């Protein structure tokens, strides 16, 4: 099944602001979902096997994504 997410570690990695962590995870989840749809369309194997939001939080916890995603949000407006 899915991997346990250490939310406290993820929160620490983004500077301790829960709102920022949620924004970062939501942005990453949208990217993952978009990638999944493209992969399914092209009959490719998927990188993430767990739920989209869990995969996004795992990426935050592992340091794969961080505060730079807040800049993505600002430029996307």
Rosetta silent file (secondary structure, phi, psi, omega in degrees, C-alpha in Angstrom):
SEQUENCE: XXXXXXXXXXXXXXXXXXXXXXXXXXXXXXXXXXXXXXXXXXXXXXXXXXXXXXXXXXXXXXXXXXXXXXXXXXXXX
SCORE:     score description
SCORE:     0.000 S_00000001
   1 L     0.000 -162.448 -176.417    0.000    0.000    0.000 S_00000001
   2 L   -72.234  164.287  179.666    0.987    3.643    0.323 S_00000001
   3 L   -89.889  144.150  176.183    3.950    5.025    2.201 S_00000001
   4 L   -67.002  136.702  179.036    3.542    6.823    5.515 S_00000001
   5 L  -103.727  128.070  174.919    3.932   10.583    5.150 S_00000001
   6 L   -90.997   91.637 -175.268    5.733   12.513    7.905 S_00000001
   7 H   -62.485  -35.904  179.132    3.697   15.713    7.692 S_00000001
   8 H   -62.918  -39.184  177.577    5.819   17.398   10.357 S_00000001
   9 H   -67.637  -43.358  178.116    8.952   16.823    8.273 S_00000001
  10 H   -60.570  -42.127  179.164    7.228   18.095    5.142 S_00000001
  11 H   -62.796  -43.006  178.277    6.056   21.135    7.083 S_00000001
  12 H   -62.197  -39.789 -177.725    9.575   21.770    8.365 S_00000001
  13 H   -65.372  -22.698  179.864   10.987   21.477    4.834 S_00000001
  14 L  -105.952   15.194  174.181    8.779   24.336    3.598 S_00000001
  15 L    94.997    9.166  174.637    9.535   26.675    6.471 S_00000001
  16 L    84.823    6.008 -179.167    6.846   25.699    8.970 S_00000001
  17 L  -100.578  111.198 -177.079    3.914   27.383    7.256 S_00000001
  18 H   -61.711  -38.763  179.925    0.990   24.937    6.851 S_00000001
  19 H   -61.074  -44.615  178.740   -0.746   27.130    4.290 S_00000001
  20 H   -63.995  -40.492  179.273    2.388   27.159    2.100 S_00000001
  21 H   -60.484  -41.861  179.731    2.765   23.392    2.474 S_00000001
  22 H   -65.712  -43.825  178.124   -0.824   22.898    1.282 S_00000001
  23 H   -61.490  -43.496 -179.939   -0.330   25.237   -1.685 S_00000001
  24 H   -63.649  -47.008 -179.090    2.909   23.491   -2.651 S_00000001
  25 H   -64.401  -39.283  179.659    1.370   20.013   -2.337 S_00000001
  26 H   -65.815  -41.185  177.863   -1.724   21.043   -4.312 S_00000001
  27 H   -63.437  -44.448  178.701    0.403   22.483   -7.120 S_00000001
  28 H   -64.923  -39.350  179.518    2.539   19.342   -7.224 S_00000001
  29 H   -61.704  -39.105  177.163   -0.576   17.126   -7.155 S_00000001
  30 H   -63.110  -40.468  177.819   -1.929   18.917  -10.237 S_00000001
  31 H   -64.412  -43.830 -179.992    1.353   18.274  -12.048 S_00000001
  32 H   -61.926  -44.914 -179.496    1.332   14.599  -11.063 S_00000001
  33 H   -62.928  -40.214  177.756   -2.270   14.179  -12.202 S_00000001
  34 H   -62.989  -42.877  178.357   -1.473   15.844  -15.522 S_00000001
  35 H   -63.008  -41.528  178.315    1.512   13.510  -15.964 S_00000001
  36 H   -60.982  -43.494 -179.584   -0.664   10.502  -15.145 S_00000001
  37 H   -63.618  -42.325  178.565   -3.238   11.484  -17.748 S_00000001
  38 H   -63.855  -43.837 -179.381   -0.567   11.919  -20.414 S_00000001
  39 H   -63.622  -42.270  178.951    1.008    8.572  -19.476 S_00000001
  40 H   -64.163  -40.074  179.591   -2.337    6.779  -19.601 S_00000001
  41 H   -62.122  -36.519 -178.203   -3.086    8.335  -22.982 S_00000001
  42 L   -95.594    9.975  178.777    0.267    7.087  -24.288 S_00000001
  43 L    56.172   40.682  177.923   -0.068    3.672  -22.569 S_00000001
  44 L  -100.427  156.599  175.682    3.040    4.260  -20.437 S_00000001
  45 L   -72.548  147.901 -177.284    3.673    2.925  -16.938 S_00000001
  46 L   -91.745  143.026  179.793    3.021    5.410  -14.170 S_00000001
  47 L   -73.044  -40.060 -175.522    5.738    6.609  -11.818 S_00000001
  48 L  -102.792  128.430  179.917    3.439    7.068   -8.812 S_00000001
  49 L  -101.542  -16.908 -179.307    1.322    4.181   -7.597 S_00000001
  50 L   -95.051  179.512 -177.584   -0.290    5.886   -4.594 S_00000001
  51 L   -58.369  151.799 -175.294   -2.906    8.629   -4.473 S_00000001
  52 H   -57.941  -48.731 -177.079   -2.006   11.903   -6.138 S_00000001
  53 H   -67.846  -34.379  177.014   -2.037   14.039   -2.985 S_00000001
  54 H   -65.392  -42.118  177.934   -0.034   11.406   -1.089 S_00000001
  55 H   -62.732  -39.981  179.355    2.548   11.371   -3.868 S_00000001
  56 H   -65.022  -45.966  178.310    2.705   15.187   -3.765 S_00000001
  57 H   -64.846  -34.881  177.360    3.189   15.261    0.014 S_00000001
  58 H   -64.930  -40.171  177.057    5.830   12.556   -0.290 S_00000001
  59 H   -62.872  -38.523  177.025    7.693   14.726   -2.819 S_00000001
  60 H   -65.010  -47.800 -178.655    7.559   17.640   -0.358 S_00000001
  61 H   -60.289  -39.518 -178.297    8.785   15.442    2.490 S_00000001
  62 L   -80.168   -3.549  178.234   11.656   14.060    0.389 S_00000001
  63 L    81.476   10.763  179.447   12.703   17.564   -0.643 S_00000001
  64 L   -70.713  -31.046  175.864   11.938   17.015   -4.338 S_00000001
  65 L  -132.846  154.747 -178.078    9.717   20.112   -4.316 S_00000001
  66 L  -159.163 -144.081 -173.820    9.664   23.058   -1.954 S_00000001
  67 L   -62.322  -19.352  178.210    9.214   26.772   -1.634 S_00000001
  68 H   -62.049  -21.983  178.321   10.078   27.336   -5.311 S_00000001
  69 H   -69.145  -23.961  175.583    6.552   26.138   -6.060 S_00000001
  70 H   -66.139  -34.701  176.324    5.216   29.290   -4.414 S_00000001
  71 H   -66.042  -36.850  176.590    6.956   31.265   -7.162 S_00000001
  72 H   -59.872  -40.674  179.919    5.166   29.062   -9.739 S_00000001
  73 H   -64.329  -40.550 -178.598    1.873   30.053   -8.185 S_00000001
  74 H   -66.867  -37.959 -178.533    2.702   33.741   -8.377 S_00000001
  75 H   -79.620  -18.939 -178.861    3.697   33.563  -12.047 S_00000001
  76 H   -78.178  -14.711 -178.029    0.660   31.456  -12.980 S_00000001
  77 L   -71.205    0.000    0.000   -1.773   34.217  -12.065 S_00000001
